[in-house]
Amino acid sequence: MEQSELQAIPEVPARLVFMGGQASEARARVLERSGHWRRAQMLKDLALLLLIPIVIWIPPHFPWPIVVAAVAAFRAFNHMREYRTLLSLHGPCPKCGTVQDFTELGRMGNPHKVTCASCRWDLYVEVARASEAT
Ligand SMILES: [Zn+2]
């Protein structure tokens, strides 16, 4: 995604929670994904299967269709359960206080876990659900 597109998405308040119960306030950009978006992405992933008749001609032949099918299935499976996408996350670690941009972006798990770059503790991200889906 372009940086300018990213800037257009409003930041929402998020909470970073450390297992001991401490929490800190952070800012996050989250996209809510619609069922339509998930199905469209899944179909794109499955379109990779169309490469099989081509890659079969590349020596040593037999592994490539399996690799392509596995990649297509893996991507489709992940897109199918991508209800929310985390685009950015910025805030202080509740454990050590280091302010940072977290790098564990993309499909949001429930709960979504990130790791502090400074103290290496696992933190959980809580973002309130937005009203509209894109
Ligand atoms: Zn930390």
PDB file of C-alpha atoms and ligand atoms in Angstrom:
ATOM      1  CA  MET A   1       0.000   0.000   0.000  1.00  0.00           C
ATOM      2  CA  GLU A   2       1.208   3.505  -0.822  1.00  0.00           C
ATOM      3  CA  GLN A   3       2.296   5.690   2.069  1.00  0.00           C
ATOM      4  CA  SER A   4      -0.246   8.373   1.053  1.00  0.00           C
ATOM      5  CA  GLU A   5      -3.073   5.823   1.061  1.00  0.00           C
ATOM      6  CA  LEU A   6      -1.978   4.694   4.502  1.00  0.00           C
ATOM      7  CA  GLN A   7      -2.025   8.279   5.776  1.00  0.00           C
ATOM      8  CA  ALA A   8      -5.619   8.628   4.554  1.00  0.00           C
ATOM      9  CA  ILE A   9      -6.771   5.925   6.948  1.00  0.00           C
ATOM     10  CA  PRO A  10      -7.549   7.419  10.361  1.00  0.00           C
ATOM     11  CA  GLU A  11      -5.648   6.203  13.385  1.00  0.00           C
ATOM     12  CA  VAL A  12      -7.772   4.778  16.157  1.00  0.00           C
ATOM     13  CA  PRO A  13      -6.921   4.310  19.826  1.00  0.00           C
ATOM     14  CA  ALA A  14      -5.545   0.895  20.685  1.00  0.00           C
ATOM     15  CA  ARG A  15      -4.429  -0.738  23.896  1.00  0.00           C
ATOM     16  CA  LEU A  16      -1.241  -2.729  24.307  1.00  0.00           C
ATOM     17  CA  VAL A  17      -1.690  -5.219  27.120  1.00  0.00           C
ATOM     18  CA  PHE A  18       1.116  -7.022  28.850  1.00  0.00           C
ATOM     19  CA  MET A  19       0.355 -10.351  30.486  1.00  0.00           C
ATOM     20  CA  GLY A  20       0.914  -8.976  33.979  1.00  0.00           C
ATOM     21  CA  GLY A  21      -2.076  -6.719  33.480  1.00  0.00           C
ATOM     22  CA  GLN A  22      -0.233  -3.517  32.643  1.00  0.00           C
ATOM     23  CA  ALA A  23      -1.503  -1.689  29.574  1.00  0.00           C
ATOM     24  CA  SER A  24      -0.495   1.308  27.510  1.00  0.00           C
ATOM     25  CA  GLU A  25      -2.279   3.502  25.009  1.00  0.00           C
ATOM     26  CA  ALA A  26      -1.225   3.132  21.372  1.00  0.00           C
ATOM     27  CA  ARG A  27      -2.460   4.249  17.959  1.00  0.00           C
ATOM     28  CA  ALA A  28      -3.398   1.779  15.228  1.00  0.00           C
ATOM     29  CA  ARG A  29      -4.723   1.729  11.690  1.00  0.00           C
ATOM     30  CA  VAL A  30      -7.122  -1.144  11.108  1.00  0.00           C
ATOM     31  CA  LEU A  31      -9.197  -2.108   8.080  1.00  0.00           C
ATOM     32  CA  GLU A  32     -12.366  -4.099   8.685  1.00  0.00           C
ATOM     33  CA  ARG A  33     -12.690  -6.634   5.862  1.00  0.00           C
ATOM     34  CA  SER A  34     -16.056  -7.503   4.355  1.00  0.00           C
ATOM     35  CA  GLY A  35     -17.131 -10.979   3.278  1.00  0.00           C
ATOM     36  CA  HIS A  36     -17.007  -9.721  -0.293  1.00  0.00           C
ATOM     37  CA  TRP A  37     -13.349  -8.673   0.086  1.00  0.00           C
ATOM     38  CA  ARG A  38     -12.374 -12.017   1.641  1.00  0.00           C
ATOM     39  CA  ARG A  39     -14.028 -14.017  -1.147  1.00  0.00           C
ATOM     40  CA  ALA A  40     -12.413 -11.832  -3.841  1.00  0.00           C
ATOM     41  CA  GLN A  41      -8.966 -12.315  -2.292  1.00  0.00           C
ATOM     42  CA  MET A  42      -9.547 -16.050  -1.972  1.00  0.00           C
ATOM     43  CA  LEU A  43     -10.473 -16.344  -5.655  1.00  0.00           C
ATOM     44  CA  LYS A  44      -7.285 -14.465  -6.584  1.00  0.00           C
ATOM     45  CA  ASP A  45      -5.269 -16.941  -4.528  1.00  0.00           C
ATOM     46  CA  LEU A  46      -6.977 -19.903  -6.128  1.00  0.00           C
ATOM     47  CA  ALA A  47      -6.196 -18.429  -9.565  1.00  0.00           C
ATOM     48  CA  LEU A  48      -2.593 -19.412  -8.815  1.00  0.00           C
ATOM     49  CA  LEU A  49      -3.701 -22.966  -9.586  1.00  0.00           C
ATOM     50  CA  LEU A  50      -3.873 -21.906 -13.238  1.00  0.00           C
ATOM     51  CA  LEU A  51      -0.063 -21.805 -13.190  1.00  0.00           C
ATOM     52  CA  ILE A  52       0.152 -25.564 -12.694  1.00  0.00           C
ATOM     53  CA  PRO A  53      -0.001 -26.458 -16.427  1.00  0.00           C
ATOM     54  CA  ILE A  54       2.915 -24.036 -16.966  1.00  0.00           C
ATOM     55  CA  VAL A  55       5.201 -24.868 -14.057  1.00  0.00           C
ATOM     56  CA  ILE A  56       4.937 -28.594 -14.779  1.00  0.00           C
ATOM     57  CA  TRP A  57       7.336 -27.943 -17.720  1.00  0.00           C
ATOM     58  CA  ILE A  58      10.107 -26.657 -15.435  1.00  0.00           C
ATOM     59  CA  PRO A  59      12.583 -29.391 -14.423  1.00  0.00           C
ATOM     60  CA  PRO A  60      12.516 -31.335 -12.125  1.00  0.00           C
ATOM     61  CA  HIS A  61       8.748 -31.170 -12.883  1.00  0.00           C
ATOM     62  CA  PHE A  62       7.067 -33.101 -10.075  1.00  0.00           C
ATOM     63  CA  PRO A  63       7.533 -30.734  -7.082  1.00  0.00           C
ATOM     64  CA  TRP A  64       6.192 -27.555  -8.715  1.00  0.00           C
ATOM     65  CA  PRO A  65       2.471 -28.365  -8.973  1.00  0.00           C
ATOM     66  CA  ILE A  66       2.577 -29.438  -5.308  1.00  0.00           C
ATOM     67  CA  VAL A  67       4.358 -26.217  -4.296  1.00  0.00           C
ATOM     68  CA  VAL A  68       1.916 -24.041  -6.272  1.00  0.00           C
ATOM     69  CA  ALA A  69      -1.123 -25.878  -4.870  1.00  0.00           C
ATOM     70  CA  ALA A  70       0.229 -25.580  -1.312  1.00  0.00           C
ATOM     71  CA  VAL A  71       0.942 -21.841  -1.668  1.00  0.00           C
ATOM     72  CA  ALA A  72      -2.510 -21.215  -3.195  1.00  0.00           C
ATOM     73  CA  ALA A  73      -4.265 -23.174  -0.444  1.00  0.00           C
ATOM     74  CA  PHE A  74      -2.257 -21.489   2.316  1.00  0.00           C
ATOM     75  CA  ARG A  75      -2.928 -17.982   0.987  1.00  0.00           C
ATOM     76  CA  ALA A  76      -6.627 -18.704   0.400  1.00  0.00           C
ATOM     77  CA  PHE A  77      -6.976 -20.121   3.913  1.00  0.00           C
ATOM     78  CA  ASN A  78      -5.389 -17.032   5.485  1.00  0.00           C
ATOM     79  CA  HIS A  79      -7.433 -14.569   3.414  1.00  0.00           C
ATOM     80  CA  MET A  80     -10.615 -16.472   4.263  1.00  0.00           C
ATOM     81  CA  ARG A  81     -10.080 -15.696   7.959  1.00  0.00           C
ATOM     82  CA  GLU A  82      -8.727 -12.165   7.515  1.00  0.00           C
ATOM     83  CA  TYR A  83     -11.542 -10.265   9.203  1.00  0.00           C
ATOM     84  CA  ARG A  84      -9.348  -7.319  10.090  1.00  0.00           C
ATOM     85  CA  THR A  85      -6.058  -6.056   8.705  1.00  0.00           C
ATOM     86  CA  LEU A  86      -3.632  -4.171  10.922  1.00  0.00           C
ATOM     87  CA  LEU A  87      -1.863  -1.518   8.823  1.00  0.00           C
ATOM     88  CA  SER A  88       0.137   0.301  11.462  1.00  0.00           C
ATOM     89  CA  LEU A  89       0.659   0.228  15.196  1.00  0.00           C
ATOM     90  CA  HIS A  90       2.592   2.826  17.132  1.00  0.00           C
ATOM     91  CA  GLY A  91       2.929   3.178  20.864  1.00  0.00           C
ATOM     92  CA  PRO A  92       4.885   2.516  24.030  1.00  0.00           C
ATOM     93  CA  CYS A  93       5.539  -0.963  25.353  1.00  0.00           C
ATOM     94  CA  PRO A  94       3.655  -1.375  28.674  1.00  0.00           C
ATOM     95  CA  LYS A  95       6.525  -3.431  30.036  1.00  0.00           C
ATOM     96  CA  CYS A  96       9.621  -1.311  29.262  1.00  0.00           C
ATOM     97  CA  GLY A  97       8.127   1.931  27.924  1.00  0.00           C
ATOM     98  CA  THR A  98       9.969   1.935  24.577  1.00  0.00           C
ATOM     99  CA  VAL A  99       7.909   3.827  21.988  1.00  0.00           C
ATOM    100  CA  GLN A 100       8.054   1.987  18.680  1.00  0.00           C
ATOM    101  CA  ASP A 101       6.361   1.067  15.420  1.00  0.00           C
ATOM    102  CA  PHE A 102       5.382  -2.575  15.705  1.00  0.00           C
ATOM    103  CA  THR A 103       6.118  -4.727  12.683  1.00  0.00           C
ATOM    104  CA  GLU A 104       3.652  -7.595  13.184  1.00  0.00           C
ATOM    105  CA  LEU A 105       1.111  -6.185  10.742  1.00  0.00           C
ATOM    106  CA  GLY A 106      -1.248  -7.799   8.253  1.00  0.00           C
ATOM    107  CA  ARG A 107      -4.001 -10.255   9.167  1.00  0.00           C
ATOM    108  CA  MET A 108      -5.114  -9.565  12.712  1.00  0.00           C
ATOM    109  CA  GLY A 109      -5.315 -12.534  15.015  1.00  0.00           C
ATOM    110  CA  ASN A 110      -7.817 -12.728  17.844  1.00  0.00           C
ATOM    111  CA  PRO A 111      -6.107 -11.832  20.108  1.00  0.00           C
ATOM    112  CA  HIS A 112      -3.347 -10.241  18.044  1.00  0.00           C
ATOM    113  CA  LYS A 113       0.116 -10.690  19.526  1.00  0.00           C
ATOM    114  CA  VAL A 114       3.088  -8.391  18.926  1.00  0.00           C
ATOM    115  CA  THR A 115       6.607  -8.516  20.343  1.00  0.00           C
ATOM    116  CA  CYS A 116       8.421  -5.532  21.824  1.00  0.00           C
ATOM    117  CA  ALA A 117      11.625  -4.876  19.864  1.00  0.00           C
ATOM    118  CA  SER A 118      13.361  -3.739  23.047  1.00  0.00           C
ATOM    119  CA  CYS A 119      12.415  -6.169  25.839  1.00  0.00           C
ATOM    120  CA  ARG A 120      11.097  -9.033  23.656  1.00  0.00           C
ATOM    121  CA  TRP A 121       7.951  -9.482  25.734  1.00  0.00           C
ATOM    122  CA  ASP A 122       4.764 -10.527  23.972  1.00  0.00           C
ATOM    123  CA  LEU A 123       2.009  -7.926  24.043  1.00  0.00           C
ATOM    124  CA  TYR A 124      -1.624  -8.204  23.065  1.00  0.00           C
ATOM    125  CA  VAL A 125      -3.292  -5.556  20.923  1.00  0.00           C
ATOM    126  CA  GLU A 126      -6.865  -4.489  21.603  1.00  0.00           C
ATOM    127  CA  VAL A 127      -8.601  -2.271  19.071  1.00  0.00           C
ATOM    128  CA  ALA A 128     -12.282  -1.411  19.283  1.00  0.00           C
ATOM    129  CA  ARG A 129     -14.283  -2.651  16.313  1.00  0.00           C
ATOM    130  CA  ALA A 130     -15.012   0.043  13.729  1.00  0.00           C
ATOM    131  CA  SER A 131     -18.569   0.450  12.501  1.00  0.00           C
ATOM    132  CA  GLU A 132     -17.999   0.165   8.755  1.00  0.00           C
ATOM    133  CA  ALA A 133     -16.381  -2.522   6.632  1.00  0.00           C
ATOM    134  CA  THR A 134     -14.367  -1.835   3.503  1.00  0.00           C
TER     135      THR A 134
HETATM  136 ZN    ZN B   1       9.227  -3.628  25.861  1.00  0.00          ZN
END
